[in-house]
Amino acid sequence: MTQIVKFDDNAVAGAVEILRRGGLVAIPTETVYGLAADASHGEGVAGIFAAKGRPQFNPLIAHVANIDMAERYVNFDPLSRKLAETFWPGPLTLVLPLKEKQGTDRPIHPLVTAGLDTLAIRMPHGRVRDVIKVLDSPVAAPSANRSGRISPTSAQAVYDGLGGRIDMILDAGPCGVGVESTIVKVEGDTLRLLRPGGLAAEEIETAIGARLERTAHAAAIQAPGMMASHYAPDAAMRLDVREVRPGEALLAFGPDRVRGAGKAKALLNLSATGNLREAASNLFDFMRKLDAAGAATIAVEPIPSGGLGEAINDRLKRAAAPRDEYS
Ligand code: TXA
Ligand code: MG
């Protein structure tokens, strides 16, 4: 049985109790809903992989309540500290060296890091930090969807994919950002972008006064969870279209429509004014809705690549990629 609980102050104690005994709770964050387990609880963390049907033990992000909690587990260099102080809480994940001796008797379970000597860590926005604070341990949380499918931005979307497989869903309404966090790794003086996400790379570059490295190859090795095919709807996806073909649904962007739009089987506009933030927050929800409309293919209008457009285009490309054995 999966309870959906409105996320008010009264919900905190019940969620913590489930997490303490190794249960699974779907949590709202500003990016997407996450599927959380106590990061120190091996069975709990293993339960995440089982519920998602994840074929491999990819490393997970640990979510902390504050910087002090983060400091129990990882070493901050001056650059990452500056990033944390500037952008936390918020959609930024830092990959940092795990402390050899963690400052707690409930260390991060090795399943969370997939045995790496680094930990991906972030402080999310919102009430979920109250749960983490009371639990007094970070929660590991990937997006709360079946492996390879579209990430959920509402409690109902979580329920549609994972209902019956998890203990509780904390419902705080739709997520504001709508795409997953931006992941960066500090390597000496270099900052490497491992995954574009809800914090625009340009904002990070402005804050540090330097460019982010973006080697796709390195990202593939260092973020093993970044499979080519991901976020897949049932429908095929056709990107950067110039016209809509008969029978296709259309995911639109901006004020102007491509040819044939009037005949689309279904049409949703990510942002009529061409606002990339609005588009990011609508992306996964609209992909689900167009998928449910039953078209064999979802055609997608071109979306600019700057700012949050980088993350939007990254997710669309994965959704359109040939489906491999993981999808
Ligand atoms: O917004 C988000 O980041 C959401 C919400 C729930 O917080 N979470 C999320 O988690 O997107 P997930 O598991 O779907 O993505 C985690 C990514 C994966 O690509 C994984 O390979 C990478 O982070 N990752 C985790 N630990 C890593 C590490 N130590 N080094 C490099 N990449 C790592
Ligand atoms: Mg995911």
Coordinates of C-alpha atoms and ligand atoms in Angstrom, one line a residue:
M1 CA 0.0 0.0 0.0
T2 CA 1.3 3.4 -0.9
Q3 CA -0.1 6.3 1.1
I4 CA -0.3 9.8 -0.5
V5 CA 0.1 12.3 2.3
K6 CA -0.3 16.1 2.0
F7 CA 3.1 17.4 3.0
D8 CA 2.4 19.6 6.1
D9 CA 4.2 19.7 9.5
N10 CA 2.2 16.7 10.7
A11 CA 3.6 14.5 7.9
V12 CA 7.3 14.8 9.0
A13 CA 7.2 12.2 11.8
G14 CA 5.5 9.5 9.8
A15 CA 7.9 9.9 6.9
V16 CA 10.9 9.8 9.3
E17 CA 9.6 6.6 10.9
I18 CA 9.4 4.9 7.5
L19 CA 12.9 6.0 6.5
R20 CA 14.4 4.8 9.8
R21 CA 13.2 1.3 9.3
G22 CA 14.5 1.2 5.7
G23 CA 11.3 2.1 3.9
L24 CA 10.8 4.3 0.8
V25 CA 9.2 7.7 0.7
A26 CA 8.7 9.8 -2.4
I27 CA 9.7 13.4 -1.6
P28 CA 9.0 16.6 -3.4
T29 CA 12.1 18.8 -4.3
E30 CA 12.2 21.9 -6.4
T31 CA 13.5 19.9 -9.4
V32 CA 11.5 16.6 -9.5
Y33 CA 10.0 14.2 -7.0
G34 CA 12.7 11.9 -5.6
L35 CA 12.5 8.4 -4.3
A36 CA 14.1 8.6 -0.8
A37 CA 15.7 6.1 1.5
D38 CA 18.0 6.8 4.5
A39 CA 21.4 7.0 2.9
S40 CA 23.0 5.0 5.8
H41 CA 20.5 2.2 5.6
G42 CA 21.7 -0.5 3.1
E43 CA 18.4 -2.3 2.8
G44 CA 16.6 1.0 2.3
V45 CA 19.0 2.0 -0.4
A46 CA 18.8 -1.4 -2.1
G47 CA 15.0 -0.9 -2.0
I48 CA 15.3 2.1 -4.3
F49 CA 16.9 0.1 -7.0
A50 CA 14.3 -2.7 -6.7
A51 CA 11.3 -0.3 -6.7
K52 CA 12.7 1.6 -9.8
G53 CA 13.7 -1.6 -11.5
R54 CA 17.1 -0.2 -12.1
P55 CA 19.3 -2.8 -13.7
Q56 CA 22.6 -1.5 -12.3
F57 CA 23.7 0.0 -9.1
N58 CA 24.3 3.6 -10.4
P59 CA 25.4 6.0 -7.7
L60 CA 22.7 8.2 -6.1
I61 CA 22.6 11.8 -4.9
A62 CA 22.7 12.3 -1.1
H63 CA 20.3 15.1 0.0
V64 CA 21.3 17.1 3.1
A65 CA 19.5 19.5 5.4
N66 CA 22.3 22.0 5.7
I67 CA 26.1 22.5 5.0
D68 CA 27.0 21.2 8.5
M69 CA 25.4 17.9 7.6
A70 CA 27.2 17.7 4.3
E71 CA 30.5 18.3 6.1
R72 CA 30.2 15.1 8.1
Y73 CA 30.6 13.1 4.8
V74 CA 32.6 15.1 2.3
N75 CA 35.6 17.4 2.0
F76 CA 34.8 20.9 0.6
D77 CA 37.6 22.7 -1.2
P78 CA 37.3 26.5 -1.4
L79 CA 35.6 26.5 -4.8
S80 CA 32.9 24.0 -3.9
R81 CA 32.3 25.7 -0.6
K82 CA 31.7 28.9 -2.6
L83 CA 29.3 27.1 -4.9
A84 CA 27.4 25.6 -2.0
E85 CA 27.1 28.9 -0.2
T86 CA 26.0 30.6 -3.4
F87 CA 23.5 28.1 -4.7
W88 CA 22.2 25.9 -1.8
P89 CA 19.5 25.2 -1.2
G90 CA 18.9 24.8 -4.9
P91 CA 19.2 22.7 -8.0
L92 CA 23.0 22.1 -7.8
T93 CA 24.6 18.8 -7.0
L94 CA 28.3 18.8 -6.2
V95 CA 30.5 15.6 -6.6
L96 CA 33.0 15.8 -3.8
P97 CA 35.6 13.5 -2.2
L98 CA 34.1 11.2 0.5
K99 CA 35.8 11.6 3.9
E100 CA 37.9 8.7 4.8
K101 CA 36.5 8.9 8.3
Q102 CA 32.9 10.1 8.2
G103 CA 31.8 12.2 11.2
T104 CA 29.0 9.9 12.3
D105 CA 28.4 6.3 13.3
R106 CA 25.8 6.1 10.5
P107 CA 28.1 6.5 7.4
I108 CA 26.8 6.7 3.8
H109 CA 26.1 3.1 2.6
P110 CA 28.5 2.1 -0.2
L111 CA 25.5 1.3 -2.5
V112 CA 24.8 5.1 -2.6
T113 CA 28.2 5.8 -4.2
A114 CA 28.4 2.5 -6.1
G115 CA 31.7 2.1 -4.3
L116 CA 33.2 5.3 -5.7
D117 CA 35.4 7.5 -3.4
T118 CA 33.2 10.5 -4.2
L119 CA 29.7 11.4 -3.2
A120 CA 27.2 13.4 -5.2
I121 CA 25.5 15.7 -2.7
R122 CA 22.9 18.5 -2.7
M123 CA 20.7 20.6 -0.4
P124 CA 17.2 20.8 -1.9
H125 CA 14.7 23.6 -1.4
G126 CA 11.6 23.2 0.6
R127 CA 10.0 21.3 3.5
V128 CA 11.8 18.0 2.7
R129 CA 14.8 19.4 4.6
D130 CA 12.7 19.1 7.8
V131 CA 12.4 15.4 7.2
I132 CA 16.2 15.1 6.7
K133 CA 16.9 17.2 9.8
V134 CA 14.7 15.0 12.0
L135 CA 16.1 11.8 10.5
D136 CA 19.5 13.2 11.2
S137 CA 20.9 11.5 8.1
P138 CA 21.0 12.4 4.4
V139 CA 18.5 10.7 2.1
A140 CA 19.6 9.1 -1.1
A141 CA 17.1 9.9 -3.8
P142 CA 17.0 9.4 -7.6
S143 CA 14.0 10.6 -9.5
A144 CA 10.8 8.7 -8.4
N145 CA 10.1 7.0 -11.7
R146 CA 10.5 3.4 -13.0
S147 CA 14.0 3.1 -14.5
G148 CA 14.3 4.8 -17.9
R149 CA 10.9 6.5 -17.8
I150 CA 10.0 10.2 -17.5
S151 CA 10.9 11.9 -14.2
P152 CA 7.8 12.8 -12.1
T153 CA 7.0 16.4 -11.3
S154 CA 3.7 15.7 -9.3
A155 CA 2.6 13.2 -6.7
Q156 CA 0.2 11.7 -9.1
A157 CA 2.9 11.0 -11.7
V158 CA 4.9 9.2 -8.9
Y159 CA 1.9 7.2 -8.0
D160 CA 1.3 6.2 -11.7
G161 CA 4.7 4.7 -11.9
L162 CA 5.5 3.4 -8.4
G163 CA 2.1 3.0 -6.6
G164 CA 2.1 -0.2 -4.7
R165 CA 6.0 -0.4 -4.7
I166 CA 6.8 2.3 -2.1
D167 CA 5.5 3.2 1.3
M168 CA 4.6 6.9 1.1
I169 CA 4.3 9.8 -1.3
L170 CA 4.6 13.3 0.3
D171 CA 2.5 15.6 -1.9
A172 CA 3.6 19.2 -2.1
G173 CA 2.1 20.0 -5.5
P174 CA 4.0 20.4 -8.7
C175 CA 7.8 21.0 -8.7
G176 CA 8.8 24.5 -9.6
V177 CA 12.0 23.8 -11.6
G178 CA 10.9 20.7 -13.4
V179 CA 14.3 19.2 -14.5
E180 CA 16.9 17.5 -12.4
S181 CA 19.7 19.3 -10.7
T182 CA 22.9 20.4 -12.5
I183 CA 25.8 18.1 -11.5
V184 CA 29.3 19.5 -11.3
K185 CA 32.6 18.0 -10.1
V186 CA 35.5 20.0 -8.9
E187 CA 38.9 18.7 -10.2
G188 CA 41.6 20.9 -8.8
D189 CA 41.0 24.3 -10.5
T190 CA 38.6 22.9 -13.0
L191 CA 34.9 22.6 -12.7
R192 CA 33.4 19.9 -14.9
L193 CA 29.7 19.8 -15.9
L194 CA 28.6 16.2 -15.5
R195 CA 24.9 16.9 -16.2
P196 CA 23.2 20.1 -17.3
G197 CA 20.1 20.7 -15.1
G198 CA 17.9 23.2 -13.3
L199 CA 20.7 25.7 -12.5
A200 CA 21.9 27.2 -15.8
A201 CA 25.6 26.6 -16.4
E202 CA 26.0 30.3 -17.3
E203 CA 24.9 31.2 -13.7
I204 CA 27.6 29.0 -12.3
E205 CA 30.2 30.4 -14.7
T206 CA 29.2 34.0 -13.6
A207 CA 29.5 33.1 -9.9
I208 CA 33.0 31.6 -10.3
G209 CA 34.3 33.8 -13.1
A210 CA 35.4 30.8 -15.2
R211 CA 34.2 28.4 -17.8
L212 CA 32.8 24.9 -17.0
E213 CA 34.4 22.0 -18.8
R214 CA 31.9 20.0 -20.8
T215 CA 33.6 16.9 -22.1
A216 CA 30.7 14.5 -23.0
H217 CA 33.1 11.5 -22.9
A218 CA 34.2 12.3 -19.4
A219 CA 30.6 12.8 -18.3
A220 CA 29.7 9.4 -19.6
I221 CA 32.4 7.8 -17.5
Q222 CA 31.9 9.9 -14.4
A223 CA 28.2 9.8 -14.2
P224 CA 27.5 6.2 -15.0
G225 CA 23.8 6.7 -14.6
M226 CA 23.7 9.0 -17.6
M227 CA 22.5 6.4 -20.1
A228 CA 21.8 7.5 -23.6
S229 CA 18.2 6.3 -23.6
H230 CA 16.3 7.7 -20.6
Y231 CA 13.2 9.7 -19.8
A232 CA 11.4 7.6 -22.4
P233 CA 7.7 8.0 -23.1
D234 CA 5.9 5.2 -25.0
A235 CA 5.7 7.3 -28.1
A236 CA 8.8 7.9 -30.3
M237 CA 10.2 11.4 -30.2
R238 CA 11.2 13.5 -33.2
L239 CA 13.2 16.6 -32.3
D240 CA 13.8 20.1 -33.9
V241 CA 10.9 19.5 -36.3
R242 CA 10.1 21.9 -39.2
E243 CA 6.6 20.4 -39.7
V244 CA 4.2 18.1 -38.0
R245 CA 3.5 14.8 -39.9
P246 CA 0.0 13.2 -39.9
G247 CA -0.9 11.5 -36.7
E248 CA 1.9 13.2 -34.6
A249 CA 1.4 15.1 -31.4
L250 CA 3.3 18.4 -31.0
L251 CA 5.3 19.7 -28.1
A252 CA 5.6 23.3 -29.0
F253 CA 7.7 26.2 -27.8
G254 CA 7.3 30.0 -28.2
P255 CA 4.7 32.1 -30.0
D256 CA 5.2 30.7 -33.6
R257 CA 4.0 27.3 -34.8
V258 CA 5.7 25.0 -37.3
R259 CA 3.8 23.8 -40.4
G260 CA 1.0 21.3 -39.9
A261 CA 0.6 22.3 -36.2
G262 CA -3.1 22.7 -36.7
K263 CA -3.5 19.0 -37.6
A264 CA -1.5 17.7 -34.6
K265 CA -3.2 14.9 -32.8
A266 CA -2.6 16.9 -29.5
L267 CA -0.6 20.1 -28.9
L268 CA 0.9 21.5 -25.7
N269 CA 3.1 24.6 -25.6
L270 CA 6.0 24.5 -23.1
S271 CA 6.0 28.3 -23.0
A272 CA 3.9 30.5 -25.3
T273 CA 6.2 33.5 -24.5
G274 CA 9.4 31.5 -25.1
N275 CA 10.4 31.5 -21.4
L276 CA 12.9 28.6 -20.8
R277 CA 12.2 28.4 -17.0
E278 CA 8.5 27.9 -17.7
A279 CA 9.4 25.4 -20.4
A280 CA 11.6 23.4 -18.0
S281 CA 8.9 23.3 -15.3
N282 CA 6.3 22.0 -17.9
L283 CA 8.6 19.6 -19.8
F284 CA 8.1 16.2 -18.1
D285 CA 4.4 16.8 -17.3
F286 CA 3.7 17.7 -21.0
M287 CA 5.7 14.7 -22.3
R288 CA 3.5 12.5 -20.1
K289 CA 0.3 14.2 -21.2
L290 CA 1.1 13.9 -24.9
D291 CA 2.2 10.3 -24.4
A292 CA -1.2 9.6 -22.9
A293 CA -2.9 11.2 -25.9
G294 CA -1.9 8.1 -27.8
A295 CA 0.1 9.4 -30.8
A296 CA 2.8 7.1 -32.1
T297 CA 5.3 10.0 -32.3
I298 CA 5.7 13.3 -30.4
A299 CA 7.2 16.0 -32.6
V300 CA 9.1 18.7 -30.8
E301 CA 9.7 22.2 -32.0
P302 CA 13.3 23.6 -31.8
I303 CA 14.2 24.9 -28.4
P304 CA 17.1 27.4 -27.9
S305 CA 20.2 25.9 -26.3
G306 CA 21.2 28.7 -23.8
G307 CA 20.3 28.9 -20.1
L308 CA 17.9 26.1 -19.1
G309 CA 17.6 25.2 -22.7
E310 CA 20.8 23.1 -22.3
A311 CA 19.1 20.8 -19.8
I312 CA 15.8 20.8 -21.7
N313 CA 17.6 19.7 -24.9
D314 CA 19.7 17.1 -23.0
R315 CA 16.5 15.5 -21.6
L316 CA 14.8 15.6 -25.0
K317 CA 17.7 14.0 -26.7
R318 CA 17.7 11.1 -24.2
A319 CA 14.0 10.7 -24.6
A320 CA 14.5 10.5 -28.3
A321 CA 17.5 8.1 -28.2
P322 CA 17.1 4.5 -29.5
R323 CA 15.7 2.5 -26.7
D324 CA 18.4 0.1 -25.3
E325 CA 18.1 -2.8 -22.9
Y326 CA 17.9 -0.3 -20.0
S327 CA 14.9 1.6 -21.0
Ligands
TXA1 O1 17.3 16.9 -9.1 C1 17.8 15.8 -8.9 O2 19.1 15.7 -9.0 C2 17.0 14.6 -8.6 C3 16.2 15.0 -7.3 C4 15.4 13.9 -6.8 O3 17.1 15.4 -6.3 N1 17.7 13.4 -8.4 C5 18.3 12.8 -9.5 O4 19.0 11.6 -9.2 O5 18.2 13.2 -10.6 P1 19.4 10.5 -10.3 O6 19.8 9.3 -9.5 O7 18.3 10.4 -11.3 O8 20.7 11.1 -10.9 C6 21.9 11.1 -10.3 C7 23.0 11.3 -11.2 C8 23.3 10.0 -12.0 O9 23.5 10.4 -13.4 C9 24.6 9.4 -11.4 O10 25.4 8.7 -12.3 C10 25.3 10.7 -10.9 O11 24.2 11.5 -10.5 N2 26.2 10.5 -9.8 C11 25.9 10.1 -8.6 N3 26.9 9.9 -7.8 C12 28.0 10.3 -8.6 C13 29.4 10.3 -8.4 N4 29.9 10.0 -7.2 N5 30.2 10.7 -9.4 C14 29.6 11.1 -10.6 N6 28.3 11.0 -10.8 C15 27.5 10.6 -9.9
MG2 MG 16.4 9.9 -13.0

